[in-house]
Amino acid sequence: MSQKHLKEAFVSNLNGTSLLEVSLGLSLPPLCLLCRGLLLVLYYLHNGKPLNSRKYSLLLDFLVLVSPLVFCCTVLSPILFLIPMLIAAFCAALFCTIYSQRNQETRVPFRQLVKDFQKTSLDPEYIPAITVFRVYINVLTSVSILAVDFPQYPRRYAKAETYGTGVMDFGVGAFIFGNALVCPEVRQKSCVTQGKFSHLARQFFSIWPLIFLGVGRLLSVKSIEYQEHTSEYGVHWNFFFTLAFVRLAASLLLTVFPKNKSWLIAINLAVLYQLLLNTTSLKMFILHGSNGRDTRVGILNANREGLFSLFGYLAIYMASVQVGLCLLRCRNSVRGWLRAVCVSLLTVLALFVSLHASQAYVEPVSRRLANLSFCIWVLAHCLAFLTCFLMTDLTLGFTKLLVKGCSLPCCWDVVKPPQRGKEHEPEVVPRGREGKLSHPCLISAINKNQLLYFLLANVMTGSVNILIDTIHSKAAFMLCILHLYMFLNCLMMHILHAKNLVLKFW
């Protein structure tokens, strides 16, 4: 068997992992973010100034925000269930240390601190959880697309062949979810100042970079005979095409239907598509081709997975638009965000109950079909992931009140502190300054050039696979390669951020 076919077989015919293990893995990024924030608060408490060194800030961010993910999806995967508990215990110890060592003049009873925090007003124009969610999806994807080619990456984490919930199956849907959270319709930059036709024309023009990248990936993969998992999207289709056409189709729907009813559109799309799968021969066609023997003759047969999964991904996108609209409602108080977190957790619970019923009575999760169960699974985990980041932001916001004058990168700005009298009033960081000038931050750096980061990760992944026999690599060598690959990606974004460069030409 050639090296190309050996690597294709290495990532094929897999069945995924359990819902619990996916949830445990997704709990790591919020905990790492909380740990980084508490370490920065403790540093400020001991030194009286924030960590402004770009070099040490990059090192801290990489070691705390990125490196644990590399270890947990490879050599530490057998004890994954222990890692969140250990990080949570370390965060609790850091918080107790900060609470006990905070400035004497701000020593207020804990109950009073909680009451004051609930009255605090936050910057309504910036929701850091959305930024962090989108950045971490990029980071998790960049780790997985290379790690999956090494034997230390558990096969159960790779994409499932037909049915199952692999860790990498979640990534595609999460990208769709993240894009919808910041789409023009959610940010209300669409039809307010321009007509529907102009808006559609603008959206059509805005997807050309994705089409260009999709064509570029297709030509490069075919020209160098790079390994492909054909049943993922088909022979010619790829992830960039899916992103482009889902966004365009969603824009068309949102010009016809009210955007605050997008959740109804999502339900109708997902249910009708599932009915077609169950009551017609569509499912057999997607899984086995028109002749029942997996033929790839003709455009439709060749790309059937990519083309028909668009219905499921479009349903995810429309539901995510509703989530974005709910988040962007005026909730500038901590009390309002606490209510939002409670509503979000109840919604997550309802989605998981629906997922259980869908898997039991309709069909198991299938990324290849993008069926109803897959849509519910992606939405449940994405909303849970986002809610964890919201809770992390609120926890860090509370911690900032314990240390007068402390500020954190990629964290909520306090625009109106609690009124406890001048002697106890915390210093307010001017809006727009925090996390941009005084605090070098890897999350902000990646956020500025997300598409470039994803593209660079794909190019470097291809280069590593061409130069190295990943399948027979030892654990130590694999860890060195993965860390070097991730550090180079992060360093490039860090340099661009330091020079305030955004490589966007459309």
XYZ file of C-alpha atoms in Angstrom:
506
model
C 0.000 0.000 0.000
C 1.362 3.446 -0.944
C 1.967 6.143 1.679
C -1.038 8.095 0.348
C -3.422 5.139 0.655
C -1.965 4.184 4.039
C -2.714 7.642 5.445
C -6.199 7.618 3.939
C -6.926 4.261 5.581
C -5.551 5.635 8.872
C -8.402 8.169 9.123
C -11.186 6.088 7.520
C -13.875 3.697 8.800
C -13.942 5.110 12.336
C -16.875 5.270 14.756
C -16.205 8.302 16.968
C -16.357 8.593 20.744
C -18.973 9.217 23.447
C -20.880 12.456 24.019
C -19.346 12.647 27.504
C -15.777 12.582 26.211
C -16.512 15.338 23.697
C -18.015 17.421 26.505
C -14.983 16.824 28.727
C -12.659 17.925 25.943
C -14.663 21.101 25.373
C -14.464 21.999 29.076
C -10.680 22.438 28.790
C -10.480 25.753 26.838
C -12.716 27.724 29.280
C -10.717 26.343 32.211
C -7.422 27.243 30.507
C -8.748 30.755 29.849
C -9.793 31.092 33.487
C -6.376 29.877 34.623
C -4.599 32.428 32.381
C -6.787 35.262 33.689
C -6.233 34.346 37.348
C -2.470 34.103 36.811
C -2.455 37.617 35.295
C -4.500 38.981 38.224
C -2.074 37.367 40.685
C 0.869 38.856 38.783
C -0.743 42.303 38.997
C -1.428 41.808 42.693
C 2.243 41.054 43.411
C 3.857 43.538 41.014
C 1.381 46.410 40.922
C 1.368 46.467 37.113
C 0.095 44.245 34.296
C 2.280 41.876 32.292
C 3.184 44.120 29.354
C 6.119 42.160 27.922
C 5.117 40.816 24.497
C 7.632 38.000 24.738
C 6.490 36.721 28.130
C 2.837 37.305 27.299
C 3.117 35.108 24.196
C 4.943 32.439 26.189
C 2.323 32.467 28.957
C -0.586 32.370 26.506
C 0.949 29.519 24.517
C 1.785 27.416 27.584
C -1.592 27.936 29.279
C -4.041 28.339 26.384
C -2.583 26.076 23.672
C -0.123 23.533 25.029
C -2.615 21.724 27.345
C -4.835 21.036 24.335
C -1.945 19.405 22.475
C -1.191 17.122 25.419
C -4.839 16.273 26.173
C -5.693 15.158 22.637
C -2.594 12.950 22.397
C -0.536 11.467 25.248
C -2.916 12.504 28.063
C -6.088 11.323 26.332
C -6.294 8.111 28.449
C -6.716 10.269 31.594
C -8.742 13.078 29.998
C -11.434 12.849 32.678
C -8.862 13.900 35.327
C -7.464 16.965 33.547
C -10.496 19.312 33.890
C -10.692 18.499 37.613
C -6.987 19.242 38.103
C -7.166 22.561 36.226
C -10.352 23.521 38.088
C -8.674 22.752 41.422
C -5.661 24.864 40.433
C -7.976 27.744 39.435
C -9.788 27.472 42.770
C -6.433 27.670 44.588
C -5.452 30.741 42.547
C -8.771 32.449 43.325
C -8.436 31.740 47.053
C -4.897 33.170 46.987
C -6.086 36.337 45.228
C -9.026 36.710 47.616
C -6.839 36.342 50.689
C -4.069 38.654 49.408
C -6.196 41.436 47.896
C -5.549 45.031 48.931
C -6.467 45.875 52.505
C -8.560 48.908 51.479
C -10.804 46.773 49.259
C -11.478 44.117 51.887
C -15.271 43.949 51.698
C -17.333 40.978 52.942
C -17.745 38.340 50.243
C -21.547 38.570 50.277
C -21.367 42.320 49.735
C -18.889 41.805 46.868
C -21.332 39.474 45.145
C -24.189 41.993 45.538
C -22.022 44.814 44.213
C -20.856 42.702 41.287
C -24.448 42.008 40.205
C -25.035 45.782 39.977
C -21.938 46.339 37.844
C -22.453 47.546 34.269
C -20.393 45.992 31.492
C -19.443 47.226 28.041
C -22.533 46.394 25.916
C -20.642 46.754 22.634
C -18.237 43.850 23.198
C -18.984 40.253 24.188
C -15.584 38.600 24.733
C -17.070 35.078 24.862
C -17.985 35.268 21.156
C -14.427 36.270 20.212
C -12.877 33.566 22.376
C -15.304 30.926 21.057
C -14.393 31.672 17.443
C -10.663 31.791 18.175
C -10.667 28.535 20.126
C -12.549 26.709 17.367
C -9.688 27.743 15.081
C -7.070 26.636 17.612
C -8.735 23.273 18.307
C -9.113 22.650 14.579
C -5.487 23.523 13.836
C -4.311 21.119 16.544
C -6.533 18.275 15.334
C -5.893 18.490 11.578
C -2.217 17.674 12.122
C -2.464 15.555 15.281
C -4.908 13.155 13.585
C -2.113 11.946 11.293
C -0.068 10.727 14.284
C -0.793 7.411 16.042
C -0.865 9.114 19.461
C -4.086 10.911 18.472
C -6.860 8.437 19.471
C -8.726 7.081 16.450
C -12.028 7.647 18.278
C -11.363 11.431 18.138
C -11.105 11.455 14.338
C -14.096 11.955 12.050
C -16.598 9.115 12.102
C -17.169 7.392 8.775
C -20.966 7.357 8.709
C -22.494 7.422 12.195
C -20.846 8.578 15.408
C -19.573 11.632 17.265
C -15.863 12.140 16.716
C -14.185 15.212 18.169
C -13.300 16.383 14.663
C -16.920 15.985 13.534
C -17.790 18.794 15.925
C -15.329 21.224 14.334
C -17.161 21.694 11.017
C -20.473 22.512 12.665
C -18.749 24.767 15.215
C -17.244 26.859 12.401
C -20.755 27.332 10.977
C -22.057 28.287 14.438
C -19.230 30.771 15.019
C -19.680 32.436 11.628
C -23.406 32.894 12.216
C -22.818 34.613 15.581
C -21.093 37.529 13.832
C -22.878 37.556 10.474
C -24.086 40.956 9.122
C -27.703 40.133 9.934
C -26.844 39.607 13.608
C -24.667 42.708 13.777
C -27.526 44.602 12.071
C -25.261 45.911 9.338
C -27.311 44.520 6.501
C -30.597 46.053 5.450
C -30.540 49.035 7.804
C -28.600 51.314 5.489
C -29.051 49.487 2.171
C -31.772 47.724 0.230
C -32.233 43.961 0.116
C -30.823 43.661 -3.392
C -27.707 45.645 -2.460
C -27.280 43.536 0.657
C -27.498 40.297 -1.336
C -25.015 41.592 -3.898
C -22.635 42.491 -1.093
C -22.983 39.040 0.489
C -22.415 37.378 -2.878
C -19.227 39.392 -3.315
C -18.051 38.686 0.246
C -17.922 34.895 -0.284
C -15.483 35.009 -3.205
C -12.400 34.532 -0.947
C -13.937 31.271 0.325
C -14.652 30.127 -3.249
C -11.103 31.089 -4.211
C -9.643 29.136 -1.264
C -11.868 26.160 -2.058
C -10.689 26.058 -5.665
C -7.093 26.557 -4.525
C -7.335 23.662 -2.097
C -8.937 21.436 -4.741
C -6.214 22.145 -7.319
C -3.339 21.791 -4.860
C -4.631 18.515 -3.390
C -5.182 16.968 -6.825
C -1.885 18.203 -8.260
C 0.336 16.740 -5.515
C -1.877 13.652 -4.955
C -2.329 14.521 -1.284
C -4.299 12.035 0.821
C -8.072 12.613 0.883
C -10.989 11.216 2.861
C -13.465 11.102 -0.038
C -16.553 10.229 2.011
C -16.122 13.437 4.035
C -17.301 15.893 1.344
C -16.835 14.072 -1.932
C -14.270 14.165 -4.721
C -14.214 17.891 -5.500
C -16.126 19.533 -2.647
C -14.424 20.826 0.506
C -15.002 22.803 3.694
C -14.493 26.228 2.072
C -17.284 25.586 -0.447
C -19.619 24.561 2.378
C -18.911 27.781 4.308
C -19.456 29.918 1.209
C -22.740 28.377 0.035
C -24.245 28.150 3.521
C -23.569 31.837 4.085
C -25.058 32.818 0.729
C -28.150 30.632 1.209
C -28.673 32.036 4.708
C -28.501 35.604 3.388
C -31.159 34.738 0.811
C -33.446 33.259 3.480
C -32.929 36.195 5.845
C -33.975 38.684 3.161
C -37.279 36.833 2.780
C -38.042 35.845 6.380
C -37.695 37.918 9.586
C -34.337 37.235 11.208
C -35.917 36.948 14.673
C -37.768 33.875 13.340
C -34.585 32.170 12.130
C -35.005 29.438 14.747
C -38.282 28.409 13.084
C -36.543 28.250 9.708
C -33.823 26.096 11.282
C -36.338 23.627 12.743
C -38.258 23.360 9.483
C -35.085 22.822 7.454
C -33.696 20.142 9.773
C -37.009 18.276 10.135
C -37.915 18.380 6.419
C -34.421 17.220 5.445
C -34.661 14.349 7.950
C -38.072 13.379 6.523
C -36.538 13.252 3.049
C -33.746 11.018 4.355
C -36.205 8.652 6.021
C -39.002 8.515 3.438
C -37.082 8.601 0.155
C -33.994 6.936 -1.320
C -31.902 10.053 -0.589
C -30.062 8.461 2.344
C -29.045 5.423 0.310
C -27.920 7.696 -2.512
C -25.701 9.786 -0.197
C -24.172 6.734 1.479
C -23.842 4.381 -1.503
C -24.272 6.369 -4.711
C -26.829 5.962 -7.478
C -25.785 2.385 -8.275
C -25.579 1.247 -4.627
C -21.856 0.446 -4.989
C -20.369 3.843 -4.063
C -20.029 5.133 -7.593
C -18.387 8.525 -8.091
C -19.335 8.942 -11.747
C -20.885 12.334 -12.450
C -20.767 15.591 -10.473
C -23.701 14.714 -8.218
C -22.385 11.253 -7.349
C -18.853 12.554 -6.896
C -19.833 15.263 -4.379
C -23.065 13.960 -2.902
C -21.950 14.269 0.761
C -20.867 17.885 0.396
C -23.914 18.973 -1.602
C -26.682 17.386 0.470
C -25.087 18.132 3.861
C -25.628 21.815 3.018
C -29.223 21.458 4.257
C -28.091 20.375 7.715
C -25.376 23.032 7.947
C -27.832 25.697 6.812
C -30.179 24.653 9.636
C -27.294 25.003 12.117
C -26.451 28.441 10.706
C -30.034 29.704 10.992
C -30.359 28.478 14.580
C -27.035 30.129 15.403
C -28.285 33.448 14.013
C -31.022 33.291 16.649
C -28.402 32.678 19.351
C -26.398 35.675 18.131
C -29.469 37.912 18.196
C -30.261 36.844 21.765
C -26.705 37.570 22.906
C -26.638 41.003 21.335
C -29.756 42.213 23.102
C -28.948 45.001 25.523
C -27.602 43.136 28.545
C -25.065 45.553 29.953
C -25.479 44.485 33.586
C -23.978 41.460 35.288
C -27.422 40.508 36.574
C -28.726 40.440 33.004
C -25.885 38.204 31.847
C -26.413 35.852 34.768
C -30.015 35.442 33.634
C -28.797 34.873 30.068
C -26.438 32.134 31.303
C -29.301 30.417 33.159
C -31.529 30.531 30.050
C -28.651 29.201 27.944
C -28.049 26.300 30.335
C -31.743 25.379 30.270
C -31.656 25.479 26.456
C -28.586 23.225 26.438
C -30.414 20.765 28.712
C -33.444 20.786 26.390
C -31.189 20.204 23.379
C -29.472 17.217 25.008
C -32.867 15.702 25.895
C -33.937 16.239 22.264
C -30.676 14.672 21.087
C -31.308 11.579 23.180
C -34.815 11.254 21.734
C -33.601 11.871 18.181
C -30.871 9.241 18.424
C -33.233 6.729 19.996
C -36.243 7.184 17.723
C -35.018 8.854 14.516
C -31.373 8.214 13.626
C -27.903 8.383 15.245
C -25.649 11.395 14.686
C -24.120 11.456 11.201
C -21.806 14.219 10.028
C -21.765 12.655 6.575
C -25.545 13.124 6.252
C -25.717 16.255 8.461
C -28.988 14.802 9.744
C -31.335 16.065 12.471
C -29.359 14.410 15.283
C -26.133 15.960 14.000
C -27.708 19.440 13.961
C -28.998 19.070 17.527
C -25.642 17.662 18.703
C -23.650 20.534 17.216
C -26.013 23.187 18.583
C -26.054 21.629 22.059
C -22.268 21.452 22.342
C -21.663 24.855 20.731
C -24.127 26.556 23.053
C -22.637 24.747 26.067
C -19.123 25.736 24.937
C -20.154 29.381 24.512
C -21.950 29.402 27.881
C -18.804 28.121 29.593
C -16.880 31.068 28.146
C -19.584 33.442 29.382
C -19.281 31.998 32.892
C -15.494 32.294 32.669
C -15.784 35.973 31.683
C -18.150 36.672 34.583
C -15.802 34.897 37.013
C -12.834 36.932 35.792
C -14.926 40.103 35.973
C -15.696 39.349 39.612
C -12.018 38.650 40.298
C -11.049 42.025 38.813
C -13.178 43.740 41.478
C -11.035 42.155 44.182
C -7.874 43.884 42.959
C -8.144 47.643 42.483
C -7.005 48.842 39.047
C -6.562 45.355 37.583
C -7.514 44.762 33.958
C -7.350 41.697 31.716
C -7.057 41.136 27.956
C -10.128 39.829 26.138
C -12.287 40.413 29.184
C -15.323 42.607 29.777
C -14.716 46.301 30.438
C -16.426 47.721 33.502
C -18.177 50.892 32.313
C -20.015 51.570 35.569
C -18.528 50.269 38.820
C -20.663 49.375 41.842
C -21.395 52.370 44.084
C -19.753 51.619 47.416
C -18.303 55.040 48.115
C -15.132 56.606 46.805
C -12.831 54.834 49.198
C -13.816 51.436 47.807
C -14.509 52.330 44.190
C -12.387 50.261 41.773
C -10.476 51.913 38.982
C -12.333 51.781 35.703
C -10.418 50.904 32.577
C -11.317 53.272 29.732
C -13.468 51.570 27.130
C -11.576 50.430 24.080
C -8.163 50.460 25.745
C -8.231 47.187 27.622
C -6.765 44.223 25.786
C -5.696 46.305 22.803
C -2.734 48.441 23.784
C -1.654 47.668 27.326
C -2.104 43.891 27.115
C -0.499 41.755 24.388
C -2.898 38.843 23.884
C -2.721 35.740 21.691
C -6.523 35.544 21.441
C -6.715 39.096 20.066
C -3.848 38.311 17.683
C -5.555 35.254 16.189
C -8.914 37.020 16.107
C -7.514 39.777 13.874
C -6.462 37.296 11.158
C -8.624 34.212 11.677
C -8.864 33.164 8.039
C -5.117 33.617 7.561
C -4.469 31.544 10.701
C -6.683 28.721 9.417
C -5.086 28.853 5.980
C -1.568 28.861 7.435
C -2.429 25.865 9.624
C -3.664 23.935 6.578
C -0.554 24.755 4.547
C 1.771 23.763 7.394
C -0.208 20.561 7.986
C 0.232 19.599 4.348
C 3.955 20.398 4.487
C 4.481 18.250 7.592
C 2.614 15.331 6.026
C 4.699 15.542 2.859
C 8.030 15.735 4.717
C 7.408 13.354 7.633
C 6.166 9.793 8.027
C 3.640 10.750 10.702
C 2.071 7.298 11.081
C 5.251 5.724 12.476
C 6.384 8.660 14.642
C 7.211 8.271 18.331
C 5.399 10.235 21.058
C 8.296 12.569 21.913
C 8.876 13.446 18.266
C 5.138 13.994 17.743
C 4.928 16.394 20.707
C 7.911 18.387 19.422
C 6.433 18.663 15.911
C 2.958 19.623 17.147
C 4.283 22.241 19.567
C 6.607 23.723 16.951
C 3.787 23.812 14.398
C 1.367 25.493 16.814
C 3.996 27.931 18.093
C 4.928 29.048 14.571
C 1.251 29.630 13.758
C 0.759 31.626 16.954
C 4.022 33.539 16.515
C 3.009 34.660 13.031
C -0.324 35.986 14.347
C 1.462 37.614 17.296
C 3.868 39.471 14.985
C 1.034 40.693 12.758
C -0.891 41.844 15.822
C 2.152 43.692 17.195
C 2.440 45.564 13.875
C -1.353 46.100 13.828
C -1.642 44.366 10.436
C -4.841 42.749 9.228
C -4.267 40.787 6.022
C -7.738 41.130 4.592
C -8.062 42.236 1.001
C -11.785 41.890 0.321
